[in-house]
GROMACS .gro file of C-alpha atoms in nm:
model
  247
    1MET     CA    1  11.842   5.865   9.705
    2PHE     CA    2  11.801   6.203   9.428
    3VAL     CA    3  12.158   6.336   9.644
    4HIS     CA    4  12.300   5.949   9.638
    5PHE     CA    5  12.176   5.998   9.195
    6LEU     CA    6  12.356   6.247   9.191
    7VAL     CA    7  12.673   6.166   9.345
    8SER     CA    8  12.729   5.841   9.171
    9GLY     CA    9  12.650   5.986   8.774
   10VAL     CA   10  12.931   6.271   8.911
   11LEU     CA   11  13.155   5.990   9.025
   12GLY     CA   12  13.083   5.783   8.776
   13MET     CA   13  13.126   6.047   8.485
   14LEU     CA   14  13.527   6.127   8.559
   15ILE     CA   15  13.575   5.722   8.538
   16GLY     CA   16  13.326   5.714   8.162
   17VAL     CA   17  13.629   6.052   8.053
   18CYS     CA   18  13.912   5.886   8.261
   19ARG     CA   19  13.903   5.562   8.041
   20PRO     CA   20  13.630   5.554   7.789
   21PHE     CA   21  13.475   5.262   7.640
   22ASN     CA   22  13.686   5.069   7.868
   23PRO     CA   23  13.406   4.747   7.961
   24ASP     CA   24  13.522   4.729   8.297
   25ASN     CA   25  13.317   5.093   8.397
   26SER     CA   26  12.990   4.883   8.375
   27ARG     CA   27  13.124   4.676   8.692
   28LEU     CA   28  13.253   5.030   8.918
   29CYS     CA   29  12.934   5.209   8.775
   30ALA     CA   30  12.696   4.919   8.866
   31ARG     CA   31  12.821   4.915   9.265
   32ILE     CA   32  12.864   5.326   9.289
   33TYR     CA   33  12.474   5.345   9.187
   34SER     CA   34  12.471   4.977   9.402
   35VAL     CA   35  12.553   4.979   9.736
   36PRO     CA   36  12.476   5.312   9.885
   37ALA     CA   37  12.133   5.246   9.723
   38LEU     CA   38  12.088   4.925   9.885
   39ARG     CA   39  12.157   5.067  10.247
   40ILE     CA   40  11.903   5.397  10.152
   41LEU     CA   41  11.656   5.240  10.076
   42GLY     CA   42  11.696   4.989  10.395
   43LEU     CA   43  11.633   4.660  10.105
   44LYS     CA   44  11.869   4.298  10.269
   45LEU     CA   45  12.003   4.103   9.922
   46GLU     CA   46  12.081   3.755   9.970
   47MET     CA   47  12.322   3.654   9.670
   48ASP     CA   48  12.386   3.318   9.575
   49ALA     CA   49  12.606   3.375   9.281
   50GLN     CA   50  12.951   3.288   9.327
   51GLY     CA   51  12.920   3.075   8.984
   52LEU     CA   52  12.812   3.336   8.871
   53MET     CA   53  13.175   3.624   8.998
   54GLN     CA   54  13.349   3.333   8.979
   55HIS     CA   55  13.343   3.233   8.607
   56GLN     CA   56  13.680   3.327   8.397
   57ARG     CA   57  13.542   3.358   8.061
   58SER     CA   58  13.320   3.552   7.846
   59CYS     CA   59  12.966   3.480   7.850
   60VAL     CA   60  12.616   3.595   7.789
   61ILE     CA   61  12.471   3.681   8.133
   62VAL     CA   62  12.033   3.606   8.084
   63ALA     CA   63  11.895   3.809   8.392
   64ASN     CA   64  11.511   3.860   8.478
   65HIS     CA   65  11.382   4.245   8.474
   66GLN     CA   66  11.157   4.407   8.727
   67SER     CA   67  11.205   4.771   8.739
   68ASN     CA   68  11.409   5.069   8.751
   69TYR     CA   69  11.519   4.946   9.077
   70ASP     CA   70  11.735   4.684   8.900
   71LEU     CA   71  12.094   4.872   8.884
   72PHE     CA   72  12.014   4.889   9.271
   73VAL     CA   73  11.962   4.563   9.342
   74LEU     CA   74  12.182   4.329   9.110
   75GLY     CA   75  12.466   4.623   9.076
   76SER     CA   76  12.630   4.476   9.285
   77LEU     CA   77  12.642   4.138   9.091
   78VAL     CA   78  12.808   4.246   8.695
   79PRO     CA   79  13.108   4.099   8.658
   80GLU     CA   80  13.439   4.251   8.592
   81ARG     CA   81  13.442   4.327   8.222
   82THR     CA   82  13.042   4.296   8.137
   83VAL     CA   83  12.869   4.602   7.931
   84THR     CA   84  12.498   4.617   7.814
   85ILE     CA   85  12.308   4.653   7.525
   86GLY     CA   86  12.102   4.923   7.526
   87LYS     CA   87  11.788   5.116   7.342
   88LYS     CA   88  12.028   5.389   7.138
   89SER     CA   89  11.785   5.622   7.279
   90LEU     CA   90  11.969   5.598   7.643
   91LYS     CA   91  12.252   5.806   7.545
   92TRP     CA   92  12.097   6.126   7.508
   93VAL     CA   93  11.911   6.126   7.909
   94PRO     CA   94  12.128   6.320   8.060
   95LEU     CA   95  12.399   6.246   8.283
   96PHE     CA   96  12.306   5.894   8.305
   97GLY     CA   97  12.300   5.783   7.955
   98GLN     CA   98  12.641   5.954   7.893
   99ILE     CA   99  12.809   5.783   8.143
  100TYR     CA  100  12.576   5.450   8.065
  101TRP     CA  101  12.779   5.566   7.624
  102LEU     CA  102  13.100   5.596   7.780
  103ALA     CA  103  13.123   5.241   8.020
  104GLY     CA  104  13.153   5.097   7.657
  105ASN     CA  105  12.776   4.980   7.677
  106VAL     CA  106  12.666   4.865   7.288
  107LEU     CA  107  12.356   5.099   7.189
  108ILE     CA  108  12.103   4.918   6.999
  109ASN     CA  109  11.850   5.149   6.688
  110ARG     CA  110  11.584   4.892   6.677
  111ALA     CA  111  11.408   5.041   6.509
  112ASN     CA  112  11.692   5.014   6.179
  113ALA     CA  113  11.736   4.635   6.100
  114GLU     CA  114  12.062   4.681   5.948
  115GLN     CA  115  12.186   4.925   6.229
  116ALA     CA  116  12.062   4.620   6.454
  117LYS     CA  117  12.195   4.355   6.273
  118GLN     CA  118  12.537   4.501   6.268
  119ALA     CA  119  12.546   4.559   6.652
  120MET     CA  120  12.454   4.205   6.726
  121LEU     CA  121  12.785   4.120   6.430
  122MET     CA  122  12.960   4.345   6.685
  123THR     CA  123  12.864   4.206   7.010
  124THR     CA  124  12.965   3.835   6.841
  125GLU     CA  125  13.311   3.955   6.791
  126THR     CA  126  13.344   4.099   7.133
  127LEU     CA  127  13.229   3.825   7.313
  128GLN     CA  128  13.489   3.581   7.094
  129HIS     CA  129  13.820   3.789   7.138
  130LYS     CA  130  13.810   4.123   7.340
  131ASP     CA  131  13.714   3.929   7.696
  132THR     CA  132  13.431   4.087   7.774
  133SER     CA  133  13.091   3.906   7.883
  134ILE     CA  134  12.725   4.102   7.787
  135TRP     CA  135  12.408   4.074   8.046
  136VAL     CA  136  12.111   4.129   7.853
  137PHE     CA  137  11.757   4.116   7.976
  138ALA     CA  138  11.650   3.907   7.770
  139GLU     CA  139  11.250   3.948   7.815
  140GLY     CA  140  11.313   4.349   7.638
  141THR     CA  141  11.058   4.435   7.876
  142ARG     CA  142  11.025   4.507   8.270
  143ASN     CA  143  10.783   4.210   8.392
  144LEU     CA  144  10.672   4.384   8.730
  145GLY     CA  145  10.706   4.096   8.930
  146LYS     CA  146  10.395   3.940   8.811
  147GLY     CA  147  10.627   3.655   8.627
  148LEU     CA  148  10.864   3.620   8.346
  149LEU     CA  149  10.697   3.767   7.990
  150PRO     CA  150  10.852   3.495   7.696
  151PHE     CA  151  11.217   3.506   7.597
  152LYS     CA  152  11.287   3.773   7.325
  153LYS     CA  153  11.649   3.538   7.028
  154GLY     CA  154  11.879   3.802   7.079
  155ALA     CA  155  12.045   3.670   7.371
  156PHE     CA  156  12.068   3.330   7.239
  157GLN     CA  157  12.142   3.402   6.896
  158MET     CA  158  12.526   3.610   7.045
  159ALA     CA  159  12.538   3.334   7.250
  160ILE     CA  160  12.524   3.029   6.957
  161ASN     CA  161  12.646   3.242   6.700
  162ALA     CA  162  13.011   3.350   6.968
  163GLY     CA  163  12.988   2.957   7.129
  164VAL     CA  164  12.970   3.086   7.471
  165PRO     CA  165  12.806   2.948   7.735
  166ILE     CA  166  12.474   3.140   7.859
  167ILE     CA  167  12.488   3.240   8.266
  168PRO     CA  168  12.143   3.233   8.388
  169LEU     CA  169  12.071   3.550   8.682
  170CYS     CA  170  11.755   3.540   8.919
  171ALA     CA  171  11.586   3.756   9.193
  172SER     CA  172  11.328   3.678   9.337
  173ASN     CA  173  10.966   3.920   9.301
  174TYR     CA  174  11.079   4.212   9.449
  175LYS     CA  175  10.861   4.529   9.268
  176ASN     CA  176  10.496   4.369   9.503
  177HIS     CA  177  10.697   4.347   9.826
  178MET     CA  178  10.894   4.639   9.831
  179HIS     CA  179  10.771   4.883  10.105
  180LEU     CA  180  10.990   5.173  10.142
  181ASN     CA  181  10.859   5.383  10.449
  182ARG     CA  182  11.006   5.103  10.646
  183TRP     CA  183  11.392   5.104  10.782
  184HIS     CA  184  11.383   4.756  10.658
  185SER     CA  185  11.196   4.752  10.308
  186GLY     CA  186  11.181   4.393  10.213
  187THR     CA  187  11.431   4.134  10.145
  188VAL     CA  188  11.537   4.014   9.763
  189LYS     CA  189  11.707   3.753   9.688
  190VAL     CA  190  11.954   3.658   9.388
  191ARG     CA  191  12.093   3.339   9.284
  192SER     CA  192  12.273   3.285   8.949
  193LEU     CA  193  12.252   2.910   8.798
  194PRO     CA  194  12.438   2.690   8.640
  195ALA     CA  195  12.670   2.764   8.322
  196ILE     CA  196  12.445   2.637   8.016
  197PRO     CA  197  12.654   2.519   7.671
  198THR     CA  198  12.606   2.671   7.387
  199ALA     CA  199  12.929   2.490   7.127
  200GLY     CA  200  12.831   2.332   6.950
  201LEU     CA  201  12.469   2.457   6.856
  202SER     CA  202  12.326   2.597   6.593
  203LEU     CA  203  12.027   2.834   6.507
  204ASP     CA  204  11.825   2.537   6.455
  205ASP     CA  205  11.857   2.431   6.827
  206MET     CA  206  11.743   2.799   6.992
  207PRO     CA  207  11.406   2.753   7.031
  208ALA     CA  208  11.489   2.451   7.280
  209LEU     CA  209  11.737   2.661   7.424
  210ILE     CA  210  11.521   2.897   7.533
  211GLU     CA  211  11.317   2.724   7.686
  212ARG     CA  212  11.564   2.508   7.839
  213CYS     CA  213  11.702   2.842   8.005
  214ARG     CA  214  11.352   2.985   8.047
  215ALA     CA  215  11.229   2.695   8.269
  216GLN     CA  216  11.582   2.711   8.473
  217MET     CA  217  11.456   3.068   8.616
  218GLN     CA  218  11.113   3.036   8.617
  219GLU     CA  219  11.186   2.744   8.893
  220CYS     CA  220  11.494   2.946   9.060
  221ILE     CA  221  11.249   3.250   9.083
  222GLN     CA  222  10.943   3.080   9.202
  223GLY     CA  223  11.182   2.827   9.450
  224MET     CA  224  11.367   3.202   9.627
  225ASP     CA  225  10.930   3.355   9.613
  226ARG     CA  226  10.869   3.022   9.856
  227GLU     CA  227  11.151   3.096  10.101
  228ILE     CA  228  11.130   3.464  10.194
  229ALA     CA  229  10.727   3.409  10.229
  230ALA     CA  230  10.841   3.113  10.483
  231ALA     CA  231  11.087   3.288  10.623
  232ASP     CA  232  10.793   3.625  10.694
  233ASP     CA  233  10.521   3.397  10.802
  234ASP     CA  234  10.793   3.276  11.048
  235ALA     CA  235  10.874   3.622  11.185
  236ASN     CA  236  10.530   3.697  11.199
  237LEU     CA  237  10.449   3.401  11.414
  238LYS     CA  238  10.728   3.496  11.609
  239ALA     CA  239  10.686   3.866  11.653
  240ARG     CA  240  10.246   3.720  11.743
  241GLY     CA  241  10.420   3.499  11.980
  242GLY     CA  242  10.616   3.793  12.173
  243VAL     CA  243  10.287   4.001  12.160
  244ARG     CA  244  10.084   3.694  12.349
  245GLY     CA  245  10.345   3.710  12.576
  246GLN     CA  246  10.353   4.054  12.660
  247HIS     CA  247  10.028   4.055  12.771
   0.00000   0.00000   0.00000
């Protein structure tokens, strides 16, 4: 993984230098990091995200955030012309920070209210006029696989101000079920939900919009967790049956 991270970083830097701030750099870099990493880690990814990948116009993608492994789990699902919002301090992380910046992602200084406000205005402009989508982890921090945390308002405010739909993207709770010392270290399910329109909504509608999105994601994540648990139980029963048959 260390070698892969270095090689991916060099390739990502070349992409960023050759076409700096191109909003499609994030998609390319995410795939470079994600696809080989899933094989190295032994993670099996089961995707049902055609609604997201086939969406043809700007949107706000809202995903649940569990760990740094999200880069590998979700990286292959970043659509064309999609950027993310991150802390300004990321810019100074060696290699990765420079790639992140050159990929055209939006960097916000949350400690400076005026700068953060200007960045939010810029994202509205990006959504409305630059044919670019924005990917947001609405919880604002890692949930460590313990269920969804309360959602921050920023993603929903952006979507309402720009009048673009929200597409929820859900990953099953893999954080506590990975076994990285095995050839098959676990299964992760990822599913996109139908777009939630925001056209005609005002900021007064934001609390209900947040609750609707969060409830749908919570139900989806719990459903995928049950599917994985049922598949694991079936596999264990078959394995035990095979052992008994040998005796």
